[in-house]
Coordinates of C-alpha atoms and ligand atoms in Angstrom, one line a residue:
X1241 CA 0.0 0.0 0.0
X1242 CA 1.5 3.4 -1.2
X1243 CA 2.0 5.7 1.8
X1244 CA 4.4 8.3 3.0
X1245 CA 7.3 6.9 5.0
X1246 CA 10.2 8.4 6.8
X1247 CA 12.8 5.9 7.4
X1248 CA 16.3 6.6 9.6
X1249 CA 19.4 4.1 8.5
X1250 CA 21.7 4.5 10.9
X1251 CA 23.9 1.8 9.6
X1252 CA 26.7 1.5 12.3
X1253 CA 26.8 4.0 14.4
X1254 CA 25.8 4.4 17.9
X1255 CA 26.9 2.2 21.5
X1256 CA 24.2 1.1 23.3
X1257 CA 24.2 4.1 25.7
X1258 CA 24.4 6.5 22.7
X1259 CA 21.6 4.4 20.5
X1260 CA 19.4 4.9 23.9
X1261 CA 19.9 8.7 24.1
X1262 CA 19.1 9.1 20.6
X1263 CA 16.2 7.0 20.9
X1264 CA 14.5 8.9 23.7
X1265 CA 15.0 12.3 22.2
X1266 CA 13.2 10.9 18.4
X1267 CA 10.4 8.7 20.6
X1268 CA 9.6 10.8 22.8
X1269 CA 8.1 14.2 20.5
X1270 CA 7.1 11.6 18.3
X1271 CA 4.7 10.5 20.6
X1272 CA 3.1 13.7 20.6
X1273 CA 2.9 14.4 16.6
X1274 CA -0.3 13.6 14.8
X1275 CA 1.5 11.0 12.0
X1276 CA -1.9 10.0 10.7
X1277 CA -0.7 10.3 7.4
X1278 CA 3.0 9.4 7.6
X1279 CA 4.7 6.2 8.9
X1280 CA 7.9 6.5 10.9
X1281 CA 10.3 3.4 10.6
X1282 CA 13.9 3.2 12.8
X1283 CA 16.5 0.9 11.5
X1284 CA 18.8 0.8 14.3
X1285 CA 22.1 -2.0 14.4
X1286 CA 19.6 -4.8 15.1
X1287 CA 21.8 -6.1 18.4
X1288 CA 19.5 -3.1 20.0
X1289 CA 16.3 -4.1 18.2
X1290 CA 14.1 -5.0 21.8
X1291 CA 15.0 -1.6 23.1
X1292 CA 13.3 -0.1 20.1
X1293 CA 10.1 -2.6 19.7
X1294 CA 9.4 -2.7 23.3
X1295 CA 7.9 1.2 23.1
X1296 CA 7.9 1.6 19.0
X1297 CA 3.9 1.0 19.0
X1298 CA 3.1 3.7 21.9
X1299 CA 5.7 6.1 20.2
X1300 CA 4.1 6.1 16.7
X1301 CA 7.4 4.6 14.7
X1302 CA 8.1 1.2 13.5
X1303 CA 11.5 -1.0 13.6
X1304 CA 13.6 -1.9 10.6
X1305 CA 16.6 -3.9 10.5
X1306 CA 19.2 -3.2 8.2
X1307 CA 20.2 -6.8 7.1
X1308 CA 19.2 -10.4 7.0
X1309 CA 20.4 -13.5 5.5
X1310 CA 19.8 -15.4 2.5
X1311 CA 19.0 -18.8 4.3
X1312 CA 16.9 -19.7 6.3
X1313 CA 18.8 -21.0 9.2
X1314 CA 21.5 -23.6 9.8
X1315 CA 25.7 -23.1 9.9
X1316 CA 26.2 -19.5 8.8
X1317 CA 28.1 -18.1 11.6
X1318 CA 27.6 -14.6 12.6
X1319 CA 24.5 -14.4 10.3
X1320 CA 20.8 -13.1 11.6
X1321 CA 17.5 -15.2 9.3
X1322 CA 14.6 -13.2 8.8
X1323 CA 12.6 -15.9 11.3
X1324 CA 14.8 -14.2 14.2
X1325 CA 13.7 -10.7 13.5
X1326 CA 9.9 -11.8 13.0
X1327 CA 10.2 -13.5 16.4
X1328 CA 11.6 -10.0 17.6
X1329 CA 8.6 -7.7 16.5
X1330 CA 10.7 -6.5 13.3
X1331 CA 8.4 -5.9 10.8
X1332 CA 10.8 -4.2 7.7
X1333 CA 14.2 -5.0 6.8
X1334 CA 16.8 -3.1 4.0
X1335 CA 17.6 -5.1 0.9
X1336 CA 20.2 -4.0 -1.4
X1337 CA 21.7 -1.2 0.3
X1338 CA 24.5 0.0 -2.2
X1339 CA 27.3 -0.3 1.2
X1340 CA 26.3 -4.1 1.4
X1341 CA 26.7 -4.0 -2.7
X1342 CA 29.5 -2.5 -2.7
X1343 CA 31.5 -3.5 0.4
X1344 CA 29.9 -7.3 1.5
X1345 CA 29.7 -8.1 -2.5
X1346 CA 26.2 -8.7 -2.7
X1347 CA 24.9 -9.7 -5.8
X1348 CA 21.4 -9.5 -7.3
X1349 CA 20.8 -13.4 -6.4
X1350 CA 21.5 -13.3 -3.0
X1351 CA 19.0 -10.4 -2.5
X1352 CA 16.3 -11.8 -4.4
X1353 CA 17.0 -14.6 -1.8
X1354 CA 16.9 -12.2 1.0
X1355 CA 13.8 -10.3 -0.4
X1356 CA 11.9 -14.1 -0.4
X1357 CA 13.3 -15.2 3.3
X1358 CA 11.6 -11.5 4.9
X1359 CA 8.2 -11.8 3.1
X1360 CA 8.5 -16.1 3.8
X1361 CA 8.6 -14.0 7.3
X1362 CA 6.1 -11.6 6.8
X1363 CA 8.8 -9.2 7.0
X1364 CA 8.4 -6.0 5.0
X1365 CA 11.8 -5.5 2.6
X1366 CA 12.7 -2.0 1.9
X1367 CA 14.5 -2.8 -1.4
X1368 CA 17.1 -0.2 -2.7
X1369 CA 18.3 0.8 -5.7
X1370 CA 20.5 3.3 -7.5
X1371 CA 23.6 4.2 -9.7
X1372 CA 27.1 4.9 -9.4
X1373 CA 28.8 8.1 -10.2
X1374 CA 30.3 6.6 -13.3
X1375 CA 26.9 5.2 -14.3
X1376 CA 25.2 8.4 -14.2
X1377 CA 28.0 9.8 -16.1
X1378 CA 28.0 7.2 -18.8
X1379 CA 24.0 7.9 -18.7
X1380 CA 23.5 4.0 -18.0
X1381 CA 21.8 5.1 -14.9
X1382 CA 18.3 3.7 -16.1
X1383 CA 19.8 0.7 -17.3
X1384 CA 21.4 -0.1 -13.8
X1385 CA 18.3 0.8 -11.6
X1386 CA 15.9 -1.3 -14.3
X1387 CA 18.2 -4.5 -13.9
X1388 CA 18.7 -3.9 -10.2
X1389 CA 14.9 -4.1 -10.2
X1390 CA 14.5 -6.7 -12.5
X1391 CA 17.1 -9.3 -10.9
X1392 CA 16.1 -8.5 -7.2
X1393 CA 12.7 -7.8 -6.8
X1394 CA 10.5 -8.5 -10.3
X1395 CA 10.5 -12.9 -9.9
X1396 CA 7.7 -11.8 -7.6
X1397 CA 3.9 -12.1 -7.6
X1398 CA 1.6 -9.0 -7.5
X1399 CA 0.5 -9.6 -4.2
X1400 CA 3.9 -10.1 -2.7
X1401 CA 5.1 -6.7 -4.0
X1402 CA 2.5 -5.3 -2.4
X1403 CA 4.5 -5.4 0.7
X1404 CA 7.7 -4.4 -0.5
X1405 CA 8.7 -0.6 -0.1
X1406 CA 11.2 0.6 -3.1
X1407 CA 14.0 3.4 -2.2
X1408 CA 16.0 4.9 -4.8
X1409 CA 19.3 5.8 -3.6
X1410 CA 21.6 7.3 -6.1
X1411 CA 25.2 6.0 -4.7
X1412 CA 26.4 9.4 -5.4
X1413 CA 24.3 11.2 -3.1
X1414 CA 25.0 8.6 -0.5
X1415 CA 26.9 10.6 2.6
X1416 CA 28.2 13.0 0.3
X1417 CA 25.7 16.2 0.7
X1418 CA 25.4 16.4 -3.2
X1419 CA 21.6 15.7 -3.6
X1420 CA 19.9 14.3 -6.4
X1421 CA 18.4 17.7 -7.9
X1422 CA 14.3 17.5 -7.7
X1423 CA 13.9 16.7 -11.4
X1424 CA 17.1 13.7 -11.2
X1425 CA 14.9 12.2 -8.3
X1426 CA 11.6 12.7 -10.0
X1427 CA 12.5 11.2 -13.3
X1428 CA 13.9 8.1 -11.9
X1429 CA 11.1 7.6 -9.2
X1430 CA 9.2 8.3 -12.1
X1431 CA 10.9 5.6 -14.5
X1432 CA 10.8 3.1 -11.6
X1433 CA 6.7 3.3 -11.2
X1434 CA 6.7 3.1 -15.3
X1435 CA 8.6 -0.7 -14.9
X1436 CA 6.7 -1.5 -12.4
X1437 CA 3.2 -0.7 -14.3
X1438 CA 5.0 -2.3 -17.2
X1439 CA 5.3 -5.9 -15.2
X1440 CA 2.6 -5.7 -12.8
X1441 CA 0.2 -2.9 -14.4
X1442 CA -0.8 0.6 -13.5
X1443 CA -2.8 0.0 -10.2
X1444 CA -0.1 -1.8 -8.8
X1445 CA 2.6 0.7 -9.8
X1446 CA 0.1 3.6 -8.3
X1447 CA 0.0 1.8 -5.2
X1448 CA 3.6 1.1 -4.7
X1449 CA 5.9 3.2 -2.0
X1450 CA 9.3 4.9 -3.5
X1451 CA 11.3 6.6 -1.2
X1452 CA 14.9 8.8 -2.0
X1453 CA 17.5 8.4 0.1
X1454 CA 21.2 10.2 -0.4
X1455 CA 22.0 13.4 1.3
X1456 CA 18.1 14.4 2.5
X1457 CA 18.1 16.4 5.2
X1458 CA 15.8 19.0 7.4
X1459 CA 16.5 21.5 4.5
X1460 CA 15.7 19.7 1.3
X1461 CA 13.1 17.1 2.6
X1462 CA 10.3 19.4 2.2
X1463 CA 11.1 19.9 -1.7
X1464 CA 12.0 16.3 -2.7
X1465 CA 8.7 15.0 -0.8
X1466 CA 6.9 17.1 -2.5
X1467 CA 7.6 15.0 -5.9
X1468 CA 4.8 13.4 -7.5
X1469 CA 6.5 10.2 -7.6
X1470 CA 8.6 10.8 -4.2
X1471 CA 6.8 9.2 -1.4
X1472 CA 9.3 10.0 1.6
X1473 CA 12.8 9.1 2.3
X1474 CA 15.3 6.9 3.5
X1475 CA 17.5 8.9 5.5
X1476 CA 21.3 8.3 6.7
X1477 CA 23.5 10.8 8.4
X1478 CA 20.2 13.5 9.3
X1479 CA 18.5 10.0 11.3
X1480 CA 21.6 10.8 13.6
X1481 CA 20.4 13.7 14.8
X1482 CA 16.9 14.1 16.4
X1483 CA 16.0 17.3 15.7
X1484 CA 16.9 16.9 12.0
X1485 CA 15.2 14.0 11.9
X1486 CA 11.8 15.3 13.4
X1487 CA 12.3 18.6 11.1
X1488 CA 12.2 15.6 8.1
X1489 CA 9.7 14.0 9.1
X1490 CA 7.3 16.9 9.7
X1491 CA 8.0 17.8 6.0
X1492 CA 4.9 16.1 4.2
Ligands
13P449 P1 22.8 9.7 3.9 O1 21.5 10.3 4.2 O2 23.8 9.8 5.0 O3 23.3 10.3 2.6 O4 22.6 8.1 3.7 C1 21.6 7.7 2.9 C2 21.5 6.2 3.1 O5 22.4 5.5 2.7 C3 20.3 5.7 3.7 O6 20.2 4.3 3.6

């Protein structure tokens, strides 16, 4: 179902002390906003994940983590399966985040695996996308997003994409405070409803949640959520600070 989402990544950062601090100065005004309109989601390292699902329901947000694995359980050392973070009230998980890309080498196989372990779980994936630098240089930025979409996320049915949330984050704009400019972010939110409504048809593609992520913060929020096709944001560095974080998500 299409709605407007705010979502913090904040990837890993944050002891347990700090990650409580932080946690009491988002939860605590958020308690007090009317969100009827605009879903909250915190994607904290997952080691703190009961801190966070213990009060998310009376505080109006709900808890992401940023990882799972591609099996489903067994001899994987280290590894967290999308049946543990059900079992822990975690309701949406990141997908294809271009550090775990880039820096754990995960290819498009392994997250359409990962994408079909969470909803196996009933686990929401928030499932991202986007170009390199060099990509949007070489204007093969369409090309990448489409195939990224195509190999990770399009072997599913209809109704299973109904509970996947899409974020477009152009790696460029990625902890770099260079933006995408409004009409860069609308033309490839706008492009990634167009595949979708080419595969699953238009009703589907209208009801489908895109989010930009890369560089948003209190200041620009307002103008990218704005976008026809921009339905809220996945936020990095800005999640890190409360007070740029409830400045984003009052933007709607
Ligand atoms: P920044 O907001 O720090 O650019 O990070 C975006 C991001 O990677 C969110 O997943």
């Amino acid at each position: 179902m299409r709605r407007n989402i705010v979502a913090g990544n904040w990837k890993m950062n944050k002891t347990f002390e700090e990650a409580d601090d932080l946690l009491f100065n988002i939860a605590d005004p958020l308690k007090e906003m009317d969100l009827d309109l605009t879903q909250v989601i915190l994607c904290p390292p997952v080691l703190y994940a009961e801190m966070f699902t213990d009060i998310a329901l009376e505080n109006n947000f709900s808890v992401g983590a940023q990882n799972c694995s591609n099996h489903a359980e067994g001899a994987y050392t280290g590894e967290i399966s999308a049946a543990m973070l059900k079992s822990m009230d975690i309701e949406y998980c990141l997908v294809g985040h271009s550090e775990r890309r880039k820096y754990f080498n995960e290819d498009s196989k392994m997250l359409a695996e990962k994408v079909d372990q969470l909803l196996e779980n009933a686990i929401s994936p928030i499932f991202c996308c986007g170009e390199a630098l060099e990509e949007r240089e070489a204007n093969t930025h369409f090309e990448v997003v489409g195939k990224q979409l195509y190999d990770g996320l399009f072997h599913l049915t209809a109704e299973e994409l109904d509970n996947v949330i899409i974020a477009y984050e152009p790696v460029w704009a990625i902890g770099t405070g260079k933006t995408a400019s409004p009409e860069q972010a609308q033309e490839m939110h706008a492009f990634i409803r167009s595949l979708i409504a080419k595969k699953y048809g238009q009703d589907i593609a209208d009801d489908t949640t895109i989010l930009y992520g890369g560089s948003c913060n209190a200041k620009n929020a307002k103008e990218l959520f704005a976008l026809k096709d921009v339905d809220g944001g996945l936020i990095g560095g800005a999640s890190l600070k409360a007070e740029d974080f409830l400045a984003i998500i009052k933007s709607f």
